[in-house]
Coordinates of C-alpha atoms in Angstrom, one line a residue:
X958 CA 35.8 64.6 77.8
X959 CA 35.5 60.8 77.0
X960 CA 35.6 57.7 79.4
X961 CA 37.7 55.0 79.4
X962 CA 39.2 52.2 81.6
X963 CA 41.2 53.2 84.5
X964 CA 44.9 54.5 83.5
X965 CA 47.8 52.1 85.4
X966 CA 51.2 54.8 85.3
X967 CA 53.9 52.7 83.6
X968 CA 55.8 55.0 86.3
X969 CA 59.9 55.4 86.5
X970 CA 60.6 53.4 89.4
X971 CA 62.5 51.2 87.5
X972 CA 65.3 48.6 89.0
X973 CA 69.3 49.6 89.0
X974 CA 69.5 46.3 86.0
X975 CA 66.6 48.7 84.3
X976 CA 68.2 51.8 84.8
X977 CA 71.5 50.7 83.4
X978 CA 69.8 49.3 80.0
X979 CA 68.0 52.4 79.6
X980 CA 71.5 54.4 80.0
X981 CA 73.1 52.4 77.2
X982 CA 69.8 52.0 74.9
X983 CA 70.3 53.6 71.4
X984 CA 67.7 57.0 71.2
X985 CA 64.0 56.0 69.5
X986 CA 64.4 56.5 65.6
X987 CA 61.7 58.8 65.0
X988 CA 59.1 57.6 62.3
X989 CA 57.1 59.2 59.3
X990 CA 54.4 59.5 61.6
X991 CA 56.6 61.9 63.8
X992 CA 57.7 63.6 60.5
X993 CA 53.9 63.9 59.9
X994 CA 53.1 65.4 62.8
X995 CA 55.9 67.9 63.1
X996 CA 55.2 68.9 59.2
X997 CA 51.5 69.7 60.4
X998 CA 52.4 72.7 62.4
X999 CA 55.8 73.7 60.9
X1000 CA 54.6 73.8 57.1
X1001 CA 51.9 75.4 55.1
X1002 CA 48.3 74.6 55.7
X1003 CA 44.9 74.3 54.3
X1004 CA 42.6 73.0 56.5
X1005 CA 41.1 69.7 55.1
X1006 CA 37.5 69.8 55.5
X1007 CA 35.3 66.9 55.6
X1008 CA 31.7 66.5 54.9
X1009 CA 29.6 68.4 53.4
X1010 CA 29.1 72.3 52.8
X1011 CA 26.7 72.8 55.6
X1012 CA 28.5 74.0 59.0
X1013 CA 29.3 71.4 61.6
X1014 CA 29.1 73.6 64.3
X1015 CA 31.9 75.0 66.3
X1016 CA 34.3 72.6 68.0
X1017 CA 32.0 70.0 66.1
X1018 CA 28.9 71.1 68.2
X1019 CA 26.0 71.3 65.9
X1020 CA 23.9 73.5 68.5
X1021 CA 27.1 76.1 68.2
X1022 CA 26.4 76.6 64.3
X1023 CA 26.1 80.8 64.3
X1024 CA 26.0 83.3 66.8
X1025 CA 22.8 83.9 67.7
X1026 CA 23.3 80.1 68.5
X1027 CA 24.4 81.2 71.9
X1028 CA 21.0 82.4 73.1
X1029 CA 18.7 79.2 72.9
X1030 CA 22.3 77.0 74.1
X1031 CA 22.1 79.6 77.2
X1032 CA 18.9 79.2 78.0
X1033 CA 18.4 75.6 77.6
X1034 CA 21.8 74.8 79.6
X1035 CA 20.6 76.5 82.8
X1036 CA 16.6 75.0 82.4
X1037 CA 18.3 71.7 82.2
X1038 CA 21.2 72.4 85.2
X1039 CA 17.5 74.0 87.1
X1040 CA 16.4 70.2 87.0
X1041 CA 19.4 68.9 88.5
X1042 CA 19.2 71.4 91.2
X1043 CA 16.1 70.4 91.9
X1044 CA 16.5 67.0 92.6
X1045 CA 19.6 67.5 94.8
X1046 CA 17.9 70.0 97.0
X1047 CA 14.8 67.3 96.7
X1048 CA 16.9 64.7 97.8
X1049 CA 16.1 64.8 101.7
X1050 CA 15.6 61.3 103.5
X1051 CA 16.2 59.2 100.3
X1052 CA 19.2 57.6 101.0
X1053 CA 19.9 56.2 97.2
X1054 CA 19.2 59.9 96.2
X1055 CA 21.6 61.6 98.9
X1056 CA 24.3 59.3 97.7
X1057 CA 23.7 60.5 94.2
X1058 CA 24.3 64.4 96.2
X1059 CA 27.9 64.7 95.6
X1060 CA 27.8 63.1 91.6
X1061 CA 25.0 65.0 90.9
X1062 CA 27.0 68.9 91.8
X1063 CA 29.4 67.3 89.6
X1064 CA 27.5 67.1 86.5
X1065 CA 25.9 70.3 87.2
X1066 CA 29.6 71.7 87.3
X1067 CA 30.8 69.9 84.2
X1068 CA 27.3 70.8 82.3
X1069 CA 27.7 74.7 82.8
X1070 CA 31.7 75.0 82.7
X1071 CA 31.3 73.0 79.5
X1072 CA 29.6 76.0 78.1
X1073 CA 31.3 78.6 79.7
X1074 CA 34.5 77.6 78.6
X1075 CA 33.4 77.5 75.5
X1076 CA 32.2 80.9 75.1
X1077 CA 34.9 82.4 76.6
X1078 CA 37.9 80.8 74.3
X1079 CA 35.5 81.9 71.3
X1080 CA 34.9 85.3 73.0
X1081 CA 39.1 85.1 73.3
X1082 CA 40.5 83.7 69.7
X1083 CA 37.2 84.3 67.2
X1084 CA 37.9 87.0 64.5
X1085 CA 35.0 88.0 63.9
X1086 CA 32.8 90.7 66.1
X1087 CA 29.2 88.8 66.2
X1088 CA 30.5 85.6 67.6
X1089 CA 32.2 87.6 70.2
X1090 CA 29.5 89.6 71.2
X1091 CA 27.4 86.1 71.6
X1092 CA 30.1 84.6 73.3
X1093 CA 30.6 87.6 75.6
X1094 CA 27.0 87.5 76.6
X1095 CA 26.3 83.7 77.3
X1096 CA 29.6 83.7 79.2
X1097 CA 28.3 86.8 81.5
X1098 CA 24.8 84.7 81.7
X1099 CA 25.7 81.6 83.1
X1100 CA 28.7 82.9 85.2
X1101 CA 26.0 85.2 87.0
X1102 CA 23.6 81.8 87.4
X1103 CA 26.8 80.0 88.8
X1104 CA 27.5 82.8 91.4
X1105 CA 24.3 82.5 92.1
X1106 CA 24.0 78.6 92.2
X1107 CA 27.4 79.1 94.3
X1108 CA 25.5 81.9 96.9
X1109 CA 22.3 79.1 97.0
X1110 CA 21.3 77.8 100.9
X1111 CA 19.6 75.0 99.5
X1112 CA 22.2 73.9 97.5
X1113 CA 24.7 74.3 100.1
X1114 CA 22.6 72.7 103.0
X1115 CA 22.3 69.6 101.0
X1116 CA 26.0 69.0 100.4
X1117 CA 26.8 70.1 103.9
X1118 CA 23.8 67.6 105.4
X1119 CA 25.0 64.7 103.4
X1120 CA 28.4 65.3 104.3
X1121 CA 27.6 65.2 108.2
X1122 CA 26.1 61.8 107.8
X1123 CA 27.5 58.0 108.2
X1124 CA 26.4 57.6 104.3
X1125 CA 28.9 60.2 103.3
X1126 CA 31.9 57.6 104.9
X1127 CA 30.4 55.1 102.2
X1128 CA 32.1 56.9 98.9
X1129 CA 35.1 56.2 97.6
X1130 CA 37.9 58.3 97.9
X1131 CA 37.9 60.4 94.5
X1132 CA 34.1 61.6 95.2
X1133 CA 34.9 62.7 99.2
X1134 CA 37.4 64.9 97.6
X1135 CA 35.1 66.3 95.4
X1136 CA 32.7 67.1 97.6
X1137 CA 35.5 68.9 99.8
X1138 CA 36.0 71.0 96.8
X1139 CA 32.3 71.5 96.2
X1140 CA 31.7 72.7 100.3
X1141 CA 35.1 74.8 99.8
X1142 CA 33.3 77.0 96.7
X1143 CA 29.9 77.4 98.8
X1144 CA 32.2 78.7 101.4
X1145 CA 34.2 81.1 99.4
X1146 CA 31.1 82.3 98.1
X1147 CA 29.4 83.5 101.2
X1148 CA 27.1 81.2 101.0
X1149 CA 27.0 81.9 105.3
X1150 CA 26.3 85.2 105.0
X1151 CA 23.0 87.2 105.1
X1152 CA 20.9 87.3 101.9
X1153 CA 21.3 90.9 101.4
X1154 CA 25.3 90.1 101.6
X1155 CA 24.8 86.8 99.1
X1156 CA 22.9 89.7 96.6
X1157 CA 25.9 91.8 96.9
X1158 CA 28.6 89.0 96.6
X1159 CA 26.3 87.7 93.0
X1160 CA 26.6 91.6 91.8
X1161 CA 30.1 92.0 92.2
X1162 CA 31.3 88.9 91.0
X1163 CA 29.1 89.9 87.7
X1164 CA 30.4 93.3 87.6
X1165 CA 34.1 92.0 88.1
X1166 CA 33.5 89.9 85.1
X1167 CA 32.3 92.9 83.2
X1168 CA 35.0 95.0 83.8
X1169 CA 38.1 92.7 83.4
X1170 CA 36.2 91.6 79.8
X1171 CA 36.0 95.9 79.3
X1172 CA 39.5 96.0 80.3
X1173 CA 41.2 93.5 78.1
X1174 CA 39.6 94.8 75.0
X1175 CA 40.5 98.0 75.7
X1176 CA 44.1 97.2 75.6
X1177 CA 43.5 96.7 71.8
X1178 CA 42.0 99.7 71.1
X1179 CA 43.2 102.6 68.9
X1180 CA 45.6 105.0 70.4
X1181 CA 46.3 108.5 69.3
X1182 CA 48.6 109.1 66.5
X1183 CA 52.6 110.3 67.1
X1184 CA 53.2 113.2 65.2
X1185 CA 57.0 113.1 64.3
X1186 CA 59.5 115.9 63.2
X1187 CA 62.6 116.3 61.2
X1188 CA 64.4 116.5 64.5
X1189 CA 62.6 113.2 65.9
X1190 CA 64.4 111.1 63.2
X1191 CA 67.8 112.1 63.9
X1192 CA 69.8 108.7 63.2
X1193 CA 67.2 107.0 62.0
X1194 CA 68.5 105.0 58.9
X1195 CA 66.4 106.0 55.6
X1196 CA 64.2 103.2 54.0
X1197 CA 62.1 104.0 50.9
X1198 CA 59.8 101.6 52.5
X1199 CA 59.0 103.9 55.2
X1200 CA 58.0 106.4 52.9
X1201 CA 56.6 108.7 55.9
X1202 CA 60.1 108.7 57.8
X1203 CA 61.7 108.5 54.4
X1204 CA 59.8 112.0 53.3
X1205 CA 60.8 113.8 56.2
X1206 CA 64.4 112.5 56.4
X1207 CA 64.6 114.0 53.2
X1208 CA 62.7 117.5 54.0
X1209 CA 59.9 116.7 51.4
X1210 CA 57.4 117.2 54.8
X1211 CA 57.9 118.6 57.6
X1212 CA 56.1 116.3 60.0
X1213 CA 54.3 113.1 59.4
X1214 CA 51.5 111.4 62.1
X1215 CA 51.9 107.9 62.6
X1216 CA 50.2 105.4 65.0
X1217 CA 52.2 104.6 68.1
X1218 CA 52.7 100.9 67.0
X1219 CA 53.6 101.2 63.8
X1220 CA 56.6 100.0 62.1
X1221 CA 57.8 104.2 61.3
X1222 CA 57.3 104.5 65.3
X1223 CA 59.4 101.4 65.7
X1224 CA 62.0 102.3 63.9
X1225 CA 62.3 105.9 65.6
X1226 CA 62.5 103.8 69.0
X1227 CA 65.4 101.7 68.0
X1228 CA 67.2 104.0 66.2
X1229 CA 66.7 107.5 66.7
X1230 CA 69.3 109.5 68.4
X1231 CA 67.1 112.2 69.9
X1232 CA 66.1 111.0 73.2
X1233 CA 62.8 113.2 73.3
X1234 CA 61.6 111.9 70.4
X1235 CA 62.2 108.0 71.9
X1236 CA 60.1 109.1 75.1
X1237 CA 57.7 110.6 72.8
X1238 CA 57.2 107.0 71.0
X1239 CA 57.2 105.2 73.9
X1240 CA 54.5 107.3 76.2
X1241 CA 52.0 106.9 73.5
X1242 CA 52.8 103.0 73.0
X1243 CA 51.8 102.6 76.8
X1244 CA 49.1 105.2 77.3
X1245 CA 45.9 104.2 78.3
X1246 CA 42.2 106.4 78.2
X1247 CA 40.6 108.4 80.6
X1248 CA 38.0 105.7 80.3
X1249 CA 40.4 102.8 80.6
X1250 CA 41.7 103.8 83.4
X1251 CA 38.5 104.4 85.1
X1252 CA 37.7 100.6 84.3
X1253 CA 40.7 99.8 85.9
X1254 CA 39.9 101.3 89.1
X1255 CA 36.4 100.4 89.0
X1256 CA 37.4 96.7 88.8
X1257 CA 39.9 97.1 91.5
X1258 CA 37.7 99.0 94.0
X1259 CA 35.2 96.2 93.3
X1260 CA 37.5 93.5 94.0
X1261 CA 38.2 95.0 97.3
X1262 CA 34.3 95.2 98.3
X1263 CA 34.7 91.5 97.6
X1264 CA 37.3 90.0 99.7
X1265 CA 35.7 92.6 103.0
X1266 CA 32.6 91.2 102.1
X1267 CA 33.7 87.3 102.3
X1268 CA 36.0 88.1 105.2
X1269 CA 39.4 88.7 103.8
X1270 CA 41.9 91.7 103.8
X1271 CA 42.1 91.6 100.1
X1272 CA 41.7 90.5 96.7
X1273 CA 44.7 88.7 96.4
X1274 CA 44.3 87.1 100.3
X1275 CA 41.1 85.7 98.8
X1276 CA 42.8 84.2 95.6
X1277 CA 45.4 82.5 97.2
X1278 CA 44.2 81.5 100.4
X1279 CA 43.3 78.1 98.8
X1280 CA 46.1 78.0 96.2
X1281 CA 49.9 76.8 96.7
X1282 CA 50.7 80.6 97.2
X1283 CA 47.9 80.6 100.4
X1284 CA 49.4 84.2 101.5
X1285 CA 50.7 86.8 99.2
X1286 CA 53.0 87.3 102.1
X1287 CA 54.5 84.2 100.5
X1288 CA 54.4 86.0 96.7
X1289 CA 56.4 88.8 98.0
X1290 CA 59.0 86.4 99.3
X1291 CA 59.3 84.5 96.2
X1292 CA 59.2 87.2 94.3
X1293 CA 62.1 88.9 96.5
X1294 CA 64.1 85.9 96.3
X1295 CA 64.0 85.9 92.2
X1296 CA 64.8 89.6 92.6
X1297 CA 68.1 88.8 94.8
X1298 CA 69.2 85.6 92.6
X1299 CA 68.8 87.9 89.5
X1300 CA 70.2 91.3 90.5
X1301 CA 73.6 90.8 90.0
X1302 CA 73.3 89.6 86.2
X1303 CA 70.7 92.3 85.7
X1304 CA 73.0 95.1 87.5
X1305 CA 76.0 93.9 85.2
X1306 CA 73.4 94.0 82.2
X1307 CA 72.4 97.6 83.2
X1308 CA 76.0 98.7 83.0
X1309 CA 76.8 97.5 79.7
X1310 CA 73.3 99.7 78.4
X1311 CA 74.7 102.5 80.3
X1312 CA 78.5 102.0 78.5
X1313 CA 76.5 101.9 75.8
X1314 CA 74.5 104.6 75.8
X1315 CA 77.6 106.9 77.1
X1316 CA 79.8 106.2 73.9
X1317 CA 76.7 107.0 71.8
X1318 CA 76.3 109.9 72.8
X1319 CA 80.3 111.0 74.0
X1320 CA 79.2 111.5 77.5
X1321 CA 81.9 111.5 80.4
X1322 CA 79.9 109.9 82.9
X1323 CA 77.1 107.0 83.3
X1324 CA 73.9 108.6 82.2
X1325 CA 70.6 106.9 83.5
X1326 CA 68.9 104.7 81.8
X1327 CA 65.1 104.9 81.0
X1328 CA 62.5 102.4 79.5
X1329 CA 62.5 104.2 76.3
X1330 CA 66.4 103.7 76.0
X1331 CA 65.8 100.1 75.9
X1332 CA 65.3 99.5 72.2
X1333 CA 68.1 101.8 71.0
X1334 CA 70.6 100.8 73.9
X1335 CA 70.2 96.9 74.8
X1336 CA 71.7 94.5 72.8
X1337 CA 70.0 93.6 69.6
X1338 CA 71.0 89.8 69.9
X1339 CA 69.9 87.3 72.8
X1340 CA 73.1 86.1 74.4
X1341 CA 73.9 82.1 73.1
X1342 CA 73.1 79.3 75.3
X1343 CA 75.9 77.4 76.6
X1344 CA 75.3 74.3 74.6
X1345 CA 74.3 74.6 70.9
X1346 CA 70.3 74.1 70.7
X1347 CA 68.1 72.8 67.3
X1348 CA 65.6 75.6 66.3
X1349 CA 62.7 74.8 68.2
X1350 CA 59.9 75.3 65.9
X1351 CA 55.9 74.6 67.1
X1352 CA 55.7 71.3 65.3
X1353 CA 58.9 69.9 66.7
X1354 CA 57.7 70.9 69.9
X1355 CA 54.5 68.7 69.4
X1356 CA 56.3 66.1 68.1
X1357 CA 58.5 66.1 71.0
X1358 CA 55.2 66.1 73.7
X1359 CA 53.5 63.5 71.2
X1360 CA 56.7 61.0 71.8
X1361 CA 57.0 62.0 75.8
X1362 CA 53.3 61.2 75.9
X1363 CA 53.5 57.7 74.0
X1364 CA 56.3 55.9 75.9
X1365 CA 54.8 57.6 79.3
X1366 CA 51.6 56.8 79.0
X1367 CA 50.8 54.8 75.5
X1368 CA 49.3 57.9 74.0
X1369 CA 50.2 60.1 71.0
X1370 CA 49.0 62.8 69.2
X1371 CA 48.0 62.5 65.5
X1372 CA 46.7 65.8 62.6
X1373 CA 42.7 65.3 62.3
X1374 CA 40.6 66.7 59.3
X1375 CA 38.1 69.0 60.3
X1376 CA 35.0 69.5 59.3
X1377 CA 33.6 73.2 58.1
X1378 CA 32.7 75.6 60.3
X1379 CA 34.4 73.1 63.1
X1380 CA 37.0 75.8 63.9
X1381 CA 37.2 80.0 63.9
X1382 CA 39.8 80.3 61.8
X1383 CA 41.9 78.5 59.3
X1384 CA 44.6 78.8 61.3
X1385 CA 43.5 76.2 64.1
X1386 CA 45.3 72.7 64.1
X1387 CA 43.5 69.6 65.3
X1388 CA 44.7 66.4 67.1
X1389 CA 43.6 63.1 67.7
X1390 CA 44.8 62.2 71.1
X1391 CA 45.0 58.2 70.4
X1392 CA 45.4 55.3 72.9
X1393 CA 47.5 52.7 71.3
X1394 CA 44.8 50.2 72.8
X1395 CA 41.7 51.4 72.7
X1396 CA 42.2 54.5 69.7
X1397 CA 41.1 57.9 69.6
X1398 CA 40.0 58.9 72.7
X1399 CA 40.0 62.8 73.0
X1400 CA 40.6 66.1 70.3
X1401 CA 42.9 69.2 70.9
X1402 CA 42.7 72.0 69.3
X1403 CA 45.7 74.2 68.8
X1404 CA 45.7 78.0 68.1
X1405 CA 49.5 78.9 68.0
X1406 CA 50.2 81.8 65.8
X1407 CA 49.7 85.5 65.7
X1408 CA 47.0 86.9 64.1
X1409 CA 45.8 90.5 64.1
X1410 CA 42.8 90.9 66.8
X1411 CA 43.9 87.9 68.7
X1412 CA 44.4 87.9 71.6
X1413 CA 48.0 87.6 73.4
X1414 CA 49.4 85.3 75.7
X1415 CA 49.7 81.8 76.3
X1416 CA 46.7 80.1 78.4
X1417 CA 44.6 76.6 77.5
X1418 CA 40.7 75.6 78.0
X1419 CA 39.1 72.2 79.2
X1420 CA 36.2 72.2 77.0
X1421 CA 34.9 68.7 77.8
X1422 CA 36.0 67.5 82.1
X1423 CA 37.1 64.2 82.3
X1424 CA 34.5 62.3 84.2
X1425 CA 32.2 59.1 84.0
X1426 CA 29.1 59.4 82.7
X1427 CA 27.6 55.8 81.9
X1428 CA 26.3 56.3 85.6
X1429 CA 24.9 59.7 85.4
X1430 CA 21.3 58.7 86.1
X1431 CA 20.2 61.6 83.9
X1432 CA 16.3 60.5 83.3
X1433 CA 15.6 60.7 87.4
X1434 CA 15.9 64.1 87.2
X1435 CA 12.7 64.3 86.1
X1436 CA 9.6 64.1 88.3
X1437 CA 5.9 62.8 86.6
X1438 CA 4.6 66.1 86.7
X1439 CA 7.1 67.4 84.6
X1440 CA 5.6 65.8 81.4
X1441 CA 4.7 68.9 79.7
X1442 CA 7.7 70.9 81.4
X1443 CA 9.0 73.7 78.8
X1444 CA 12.6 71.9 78.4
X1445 CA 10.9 69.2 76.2
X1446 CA 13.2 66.0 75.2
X1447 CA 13.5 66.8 71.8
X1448 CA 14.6 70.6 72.9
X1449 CA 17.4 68.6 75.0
X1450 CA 18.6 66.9 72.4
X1451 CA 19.0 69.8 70.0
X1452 CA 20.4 72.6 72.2
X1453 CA 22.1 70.8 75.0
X1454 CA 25.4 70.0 75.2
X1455 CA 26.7 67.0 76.9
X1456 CA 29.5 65.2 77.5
X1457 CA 30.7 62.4 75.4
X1458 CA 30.8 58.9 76.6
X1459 CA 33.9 56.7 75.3
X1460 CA 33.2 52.6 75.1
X1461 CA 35.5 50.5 74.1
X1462 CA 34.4 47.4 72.5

């Protein structure tokens, strides 16, 4: 990310006189550039591009301008994070050098996770099957040269040396942490155990990657068309639309295949008064391969092997044992206690489907309910919140967080051009994040709606750390001898990616 002065909280401990102004204060008026902002998101868009018609480079990175991009950018990251590691395991009796121990980790963290992250929202959101495959490849790369940095003696001797001595009392407060964190990965990495063990742990960790990457993009893949019969549309409203349903309604065919999620398959789970037929729909929607299901095991008996082999019962012991969860002990519990607060509301909710599901079909008792009854039975509208609510749409949302933001902490979001070939698809928003002091001082990039290929879900990625970097001493980590070394300067400069540094003037 960028640097900048230290932030002061404008905080919300405000005096009783304070608190009764704010209570009788009229609300903010919001301004054009709030309508701006929330007309970015909520209305058509055509990316503006700036410059010229020769590709910025992804995410404005002119070493990420194709694919095959990825290779030399992999390569030169981990010759250039080699150096680093060098001089820290170097570092020995030089005391300015073993102070430098703990910032030096650090920018060999934030110089591979910068890449890493990268790769793997491209090899997430990118549409198109090249940059993926690139992406999937220098993600697997330097997360097995992490493990392995992670299983390193070396590495872990020198932290754990420094952090023994008086020096290490010397640091301030923000970089003792850090090194806490830094000693707490070595540790959860087996960096104590044998070498043959710290080989095994490196494997694993690689072949868990492989497998949960195998796993989620199997979950897109094609599943075996529904064939449907004259009896399997029973109730189903006729739509010329649906010409397939439509034809068979009507005894022009009689049977038509369809894929599982498709909008004919849909409509026979929602409407179709033949409860075979809903199960039929519904099994296909959620099957999964012989092979994915192998995967799936696979990954799971190698995440076993992995918490035995660090010391823990299990996968999810080792997850959480330095998380707010620490035992899944305490998941079950939480879990259980949502299950109690919810099971009367859901048990009252159950009973309605099963009323419902009785009268449609003039039973005389409560039938069971099944997860295929759940489109044709539940009710097709959301229950109404107490209090009437706006629409929320995605740009009044922003707009919201922008304002939140700006009379917290002075900052604001504002709609940035970008420049082609500076996002993977046209679809992508960007945002100036803008100090109302010192100006722009960060980008987000936004990828909010559906598109087909995309992957689901909601999750975010830090593609720059926040950290300073006008000290990072960078030239030291060079030696004399390394004058003709293979990572040249001019190599650097063009394939490594660093962070920015923010000034202010």
């Amino acid at each position: 990310m960028l640097l900048r002065r230290p932030f002061r909280f404008r905080g919300c401990l405000v005096t009783k006189s304070q608190q009764r102004r704010a209570h009788t204060a009229s609300i903010i008026p919001v301004t054009t550039h709030d309508h701006t902002l929330r007309d970015f998101f909520d209305q058509p868009h055509k990316p503006l591009l700036r410059g010229t018609n020769v590709p910025i480079g992804l995410l404005g990175y002119p070493q990420i301008a194709s694919p095959e991009s990825f290779v030399p950018v992999t390569a030169a990251t981990m010759a250039r994070a080699n150096y680093i590691v060098r001089r820290i395991i170097q570092a020995g009796n030089n005391e300015g050098e073993r102070m430098r121990i703990v910032k030096n980790i650090d920018r060999l963290s934030d110089l591979l996770c910068g890449v890493i992250d990268m790769a793997e929202l491209i090899r997430h959101t990118h549409p198109e099957r090249a940059w993926v495959d690139a992406a999937n490849q220098a993600y697997d790369t330097l997360c097995e040269y992490m493990n392995h940095l992670n299983t390193n003696v070396d590495l872990a001797r020198a932290l754990d040396d420094f952090m023994a001595s008086p020096s290490f009392k010397n640091l301030p407060m923000e970089a003792k942490q850090t090194a806490w964190i830094f000693k707490h990965d070595f540790d959860k990495s087996g960096v104590h155990l044998p070498i043959h063990q710290r080989q095994k742990f490196v494997e694993l960790s690689s072949n868990i990657i492989s497998l949960g990457r195998d796993f989620l993009q199997g979950l897109g893949a094609e599943k075996k068309p529904i064939m449907l019969f004259t009896k399997d549309c029973e109730g189903v409203p006729e739509t010329p639309r649906l010409w397939q349903l439509y034809s068979v309604k009507r005894g022009l065919r009689s049977r038509v295949s369809v894929e599982p999620n498709s909008a004919e398959a849909r409509r026979v789970l929602k409407h179709s008064t033949n409860e075979e037929a809903r199960k039929k729909v519904y099994v296909s929607q959620n099957a999964s391969s012989n092979e994915q299901i192998q995967v799936l095991e696979q990954l799971l008996r190698d995440r076993a092997e992995l918490a035995v082999l660090v010391g823990r019962q299990s996968y999810g012991e080792m997850l959480l044992h330095d998380k707010m969860g620490k035992k899944p002990e305490h998941v079950h519990e939480f879990l259980g206690s949502l299950l109690e607060f919810s099971r009367p509301r859901a048990l009252a909710a159950l009973n309605d489907v099963k009323q419902a599901k009785k009268r449609s079909q003039g039973l005389s008792y409560l039938p069971e309910i099944y997860a295929w009854d759940r489109e044709a039975y539940f009710p097709s509208k959301s229950l109404e919140p107490p209090i009437p609510l706006p629409r929320l749409t995605p740009g009044l949302a922003l707009c919201a967080f922008s304002r939140l933001l700006k009379h917290i902490y002075g900052i604001s979001c504002e709609p940035a051009d970008v420049e082609r070939g500076e996002v993977w698809h046209d679809d992508v928003r960007k945002v100036n994040i803008v100090d109302e002091s010192e100006g722009i001082i960060g980008w987000i990039y936004l990828d909010l709606f559906y598109r087909e290929g995309k992957a689901g879900g909601a999750t975010h990625y830090t593609l720059r750390c926040s950290r300073r970097v006008d000290d990072d001493d960078a030239a030291n980590d060079f030696l004399p001898s390394d004058h003709g070394r293979e990572l040249t300067p001019d190599l650097e400069e063009r394939l490594v990616i660093r962070s920015e540094s923010h000034v202010t003037p």
